[in-house]
Tab-separated table of C-alpha atoms and ligand atoms in Angstrom:
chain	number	residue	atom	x	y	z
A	1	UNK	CA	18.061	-97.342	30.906
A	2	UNK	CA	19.819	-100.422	31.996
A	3	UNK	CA	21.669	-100.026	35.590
A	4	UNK	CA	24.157	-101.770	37.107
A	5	UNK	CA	25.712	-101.893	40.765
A	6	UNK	CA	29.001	-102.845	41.186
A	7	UNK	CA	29.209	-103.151	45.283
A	8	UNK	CA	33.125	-104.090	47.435
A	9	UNK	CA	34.797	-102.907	49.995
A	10	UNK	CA	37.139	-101.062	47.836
A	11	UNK	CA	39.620	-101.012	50.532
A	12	UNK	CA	41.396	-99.665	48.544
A	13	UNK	CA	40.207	-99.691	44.619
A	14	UNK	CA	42.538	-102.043	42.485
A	15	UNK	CA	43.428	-101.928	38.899
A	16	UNK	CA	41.386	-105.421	38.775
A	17	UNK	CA	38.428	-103.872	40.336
A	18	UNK	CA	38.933	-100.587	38.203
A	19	UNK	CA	38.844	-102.980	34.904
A	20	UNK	CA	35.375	-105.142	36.262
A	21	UNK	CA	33.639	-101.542	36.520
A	22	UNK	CA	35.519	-100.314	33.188
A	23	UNK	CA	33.674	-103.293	31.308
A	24	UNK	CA	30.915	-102.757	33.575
A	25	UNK	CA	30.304	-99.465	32.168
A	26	UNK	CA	30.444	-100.237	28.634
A	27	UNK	CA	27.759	-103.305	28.891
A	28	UNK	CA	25.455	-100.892	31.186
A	29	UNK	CA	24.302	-97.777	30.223
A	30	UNK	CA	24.985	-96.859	33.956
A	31	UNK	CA	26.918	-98.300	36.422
A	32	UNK	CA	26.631	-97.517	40.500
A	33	UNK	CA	29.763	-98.474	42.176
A	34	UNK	CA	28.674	-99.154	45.937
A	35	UNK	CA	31.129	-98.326	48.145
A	36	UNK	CA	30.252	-101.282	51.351
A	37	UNK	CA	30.278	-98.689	54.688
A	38	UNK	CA	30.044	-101.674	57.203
A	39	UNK	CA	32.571	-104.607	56.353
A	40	UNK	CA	33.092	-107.439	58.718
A	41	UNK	CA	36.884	-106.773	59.043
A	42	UNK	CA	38.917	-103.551	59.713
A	43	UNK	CA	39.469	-101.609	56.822
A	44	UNK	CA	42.794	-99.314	56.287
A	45	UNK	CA	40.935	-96.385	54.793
A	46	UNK	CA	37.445	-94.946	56.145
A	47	UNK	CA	34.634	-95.362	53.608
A	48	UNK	CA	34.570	-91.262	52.569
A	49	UNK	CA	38.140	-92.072	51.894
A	50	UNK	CA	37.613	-95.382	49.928
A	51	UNK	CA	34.942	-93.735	48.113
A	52	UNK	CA	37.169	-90.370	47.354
A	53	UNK	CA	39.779	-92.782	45.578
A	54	UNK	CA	37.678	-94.691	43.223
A	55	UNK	CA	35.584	-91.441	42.335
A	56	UNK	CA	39.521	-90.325	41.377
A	57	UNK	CA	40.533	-92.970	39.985
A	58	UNK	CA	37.041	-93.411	37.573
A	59	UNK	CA	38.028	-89.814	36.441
A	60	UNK	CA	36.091	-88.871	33.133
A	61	UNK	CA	33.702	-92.386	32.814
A	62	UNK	CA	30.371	-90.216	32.482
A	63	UNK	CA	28.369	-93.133	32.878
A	64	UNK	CA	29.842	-94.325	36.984
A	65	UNK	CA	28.708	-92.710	39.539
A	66	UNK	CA	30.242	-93.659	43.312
A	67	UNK	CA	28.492	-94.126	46.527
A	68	UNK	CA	28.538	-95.196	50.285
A	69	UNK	CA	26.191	-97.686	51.013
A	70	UNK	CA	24.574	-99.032	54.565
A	71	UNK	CA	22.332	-101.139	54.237
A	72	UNK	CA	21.592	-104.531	52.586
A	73	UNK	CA	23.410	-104.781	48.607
A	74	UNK	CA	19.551	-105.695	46.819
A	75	UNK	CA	18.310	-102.661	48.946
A	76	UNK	CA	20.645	-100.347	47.631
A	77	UNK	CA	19.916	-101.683	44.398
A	78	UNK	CA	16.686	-101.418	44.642
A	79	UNK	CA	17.602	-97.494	45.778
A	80	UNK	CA	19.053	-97.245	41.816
A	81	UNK	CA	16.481	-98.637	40.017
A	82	UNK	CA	18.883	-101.189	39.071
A	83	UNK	CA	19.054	-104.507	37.096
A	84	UNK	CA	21.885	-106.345	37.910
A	85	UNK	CA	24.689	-106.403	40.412
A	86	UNK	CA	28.522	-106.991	38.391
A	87	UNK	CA	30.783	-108.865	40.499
A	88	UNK	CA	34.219	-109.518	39.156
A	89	UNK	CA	35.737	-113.734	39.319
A	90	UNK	CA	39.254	-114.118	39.497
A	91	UNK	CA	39.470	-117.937	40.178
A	92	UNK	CA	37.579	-121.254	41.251
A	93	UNK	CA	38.583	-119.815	45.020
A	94	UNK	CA	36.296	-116.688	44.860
A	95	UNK	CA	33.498	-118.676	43.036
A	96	UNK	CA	31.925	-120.311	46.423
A	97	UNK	CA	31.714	-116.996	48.484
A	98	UNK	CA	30.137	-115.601	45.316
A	99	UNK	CA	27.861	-118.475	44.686
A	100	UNK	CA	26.747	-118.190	48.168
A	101	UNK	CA	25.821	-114.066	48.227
A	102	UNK	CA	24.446	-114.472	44.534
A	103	UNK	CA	21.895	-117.073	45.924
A	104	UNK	CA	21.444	-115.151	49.049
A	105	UNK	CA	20.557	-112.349	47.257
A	106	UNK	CA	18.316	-113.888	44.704
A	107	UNK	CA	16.264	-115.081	48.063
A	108	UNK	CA	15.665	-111.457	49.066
A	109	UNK	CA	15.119	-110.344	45.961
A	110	UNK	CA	14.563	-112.293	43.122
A	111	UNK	CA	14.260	-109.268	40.723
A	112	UNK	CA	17.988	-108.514	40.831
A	113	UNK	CA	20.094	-110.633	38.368
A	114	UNK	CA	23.573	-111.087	39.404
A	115	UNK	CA	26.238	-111.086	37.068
A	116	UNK	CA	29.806	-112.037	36.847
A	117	UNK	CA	32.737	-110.688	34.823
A	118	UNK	CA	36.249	-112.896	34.523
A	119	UNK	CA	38.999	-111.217	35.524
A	120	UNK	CA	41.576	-109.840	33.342
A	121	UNK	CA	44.226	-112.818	32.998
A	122	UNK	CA	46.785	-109.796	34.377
A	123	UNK	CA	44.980	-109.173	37.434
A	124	UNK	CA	43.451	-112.939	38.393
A	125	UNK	CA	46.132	-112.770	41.089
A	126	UNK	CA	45.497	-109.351	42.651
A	127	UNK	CA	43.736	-108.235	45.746
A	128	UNK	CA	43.082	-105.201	47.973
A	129	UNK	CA	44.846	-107.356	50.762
A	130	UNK	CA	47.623	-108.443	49.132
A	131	UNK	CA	48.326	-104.633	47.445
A	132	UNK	CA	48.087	-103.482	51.270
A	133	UNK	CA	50.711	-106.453	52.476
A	134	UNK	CA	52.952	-105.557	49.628
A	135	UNK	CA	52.708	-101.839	50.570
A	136	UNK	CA	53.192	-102.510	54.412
A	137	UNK	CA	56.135	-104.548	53.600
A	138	UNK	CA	58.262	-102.105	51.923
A	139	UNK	CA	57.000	-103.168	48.369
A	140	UNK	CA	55.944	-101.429	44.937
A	141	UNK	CA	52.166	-101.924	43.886
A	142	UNK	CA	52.704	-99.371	40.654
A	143	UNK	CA	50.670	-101.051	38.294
A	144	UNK	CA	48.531	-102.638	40.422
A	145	UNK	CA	46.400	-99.825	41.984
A	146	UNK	CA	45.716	-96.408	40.628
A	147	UNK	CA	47.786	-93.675	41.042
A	148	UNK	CA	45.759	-92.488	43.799
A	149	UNK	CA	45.916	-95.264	45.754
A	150	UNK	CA	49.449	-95.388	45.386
A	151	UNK	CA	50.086	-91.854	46.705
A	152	UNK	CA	47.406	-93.091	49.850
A	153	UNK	CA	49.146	-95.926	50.824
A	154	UNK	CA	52.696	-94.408	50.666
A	155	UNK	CA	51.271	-91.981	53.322
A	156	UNK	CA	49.903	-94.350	55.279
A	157	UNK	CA	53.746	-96.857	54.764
A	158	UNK	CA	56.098	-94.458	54.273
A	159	UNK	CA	58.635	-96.769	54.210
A	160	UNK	CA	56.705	-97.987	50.396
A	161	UNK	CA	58.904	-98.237	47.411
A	162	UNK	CA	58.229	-96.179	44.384
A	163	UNK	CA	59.120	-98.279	41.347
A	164	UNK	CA	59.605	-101.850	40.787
B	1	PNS	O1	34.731	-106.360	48.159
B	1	PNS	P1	33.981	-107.341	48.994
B	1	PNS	O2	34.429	-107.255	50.440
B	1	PNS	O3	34.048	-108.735	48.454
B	1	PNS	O4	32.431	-106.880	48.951
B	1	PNS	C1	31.455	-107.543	49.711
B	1	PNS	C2	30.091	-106.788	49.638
B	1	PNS	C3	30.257	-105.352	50.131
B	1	PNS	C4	29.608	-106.789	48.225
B	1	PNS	C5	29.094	-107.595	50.551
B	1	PNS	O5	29.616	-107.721	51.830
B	1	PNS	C6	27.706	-106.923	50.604
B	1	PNS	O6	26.937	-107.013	49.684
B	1	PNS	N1	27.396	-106.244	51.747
B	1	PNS	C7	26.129	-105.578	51.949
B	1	PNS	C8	25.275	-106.312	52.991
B	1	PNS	C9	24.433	-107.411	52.360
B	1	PNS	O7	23.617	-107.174	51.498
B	1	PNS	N2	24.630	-108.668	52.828
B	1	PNS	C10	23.828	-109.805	52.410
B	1	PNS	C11	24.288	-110.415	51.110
B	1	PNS	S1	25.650	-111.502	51.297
């Protein structure tokens, strides 16, 4: 049984990150999404909240289960019995963050491959910050996040637009 964590701050779930776990899922015969607890900056949504959308919006893949994690990424992976860790690349500008954690990673534990998936051409552009600036700003993000997330952040901005 090959496992496979995909780990974020989810804050919230995109329709790029929802496509990364998608593929995820069909390349793994299971696939851990790891919901980061403790991020470095302040998050909009608490992590049983972040977790609660991407559990919606992953609705009927048998093979993904969700999860809050604390503690180091190649523990939690460890936790799963997993192989690899997916992350998703959108452009050159993500690659040396990714670079960095993949190495960083490899030095705790050099039993856990990580592995990248390009980005969808459609959503090379998209982020959980920029969806929250659009939504703050009065903007639509239909399309861009899952209904779920949609609904959240229009509570959260009521002033949000509905279409676009
Ligand atoms: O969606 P993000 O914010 O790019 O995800 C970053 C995340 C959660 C994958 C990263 O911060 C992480 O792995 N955190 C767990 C703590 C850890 O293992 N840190 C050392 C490796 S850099």
């Amino acid at each position: 049984m090959r496992v496979a964590i995909v780990p974020g701050s989810f804050d919230p779930i995109t329709s790029g990150h929802l496509d990364i776990i998608r593929r995820a899922a069909i390349v793994f015969d299971k696939v851990v999404v790891g919901v980061s607890k403790k991020i470095p900056k302040n998050t909009l949504f608490s992590a049983d909240e972040r977790k609660a959308m991407v559990e919606k919006a992953l609705t009927g893949m048998n093979n993904v289960d969700v999860e809050i994690f604390d503690s180091l990424l190649v523990e939690f992976a460890r936790r799963h019995d997993a192989h690899a860790v997916v992350r998703g690349l959108r452009a050159v500008s993500d690659f040396e963050h990714e670079f960095q954690m993949a190495q960083l990673n490899r030095e705790l534990d050099s039993k856990i491959e990580t592995m990248f998936v390009m980005a969808s051409p459609k959503y090379a552009y998209l982020s959980s910050s920029a969806v929250k600036e659009i939504a703050e700003y009065s903007g639509s993000v239909k399309g861009l996040v899952p209904d779920v997330v949609e609904t959240a952040l229009a509570a959260k901005f009521p002033s949000m637009k509905g279409g676009r």
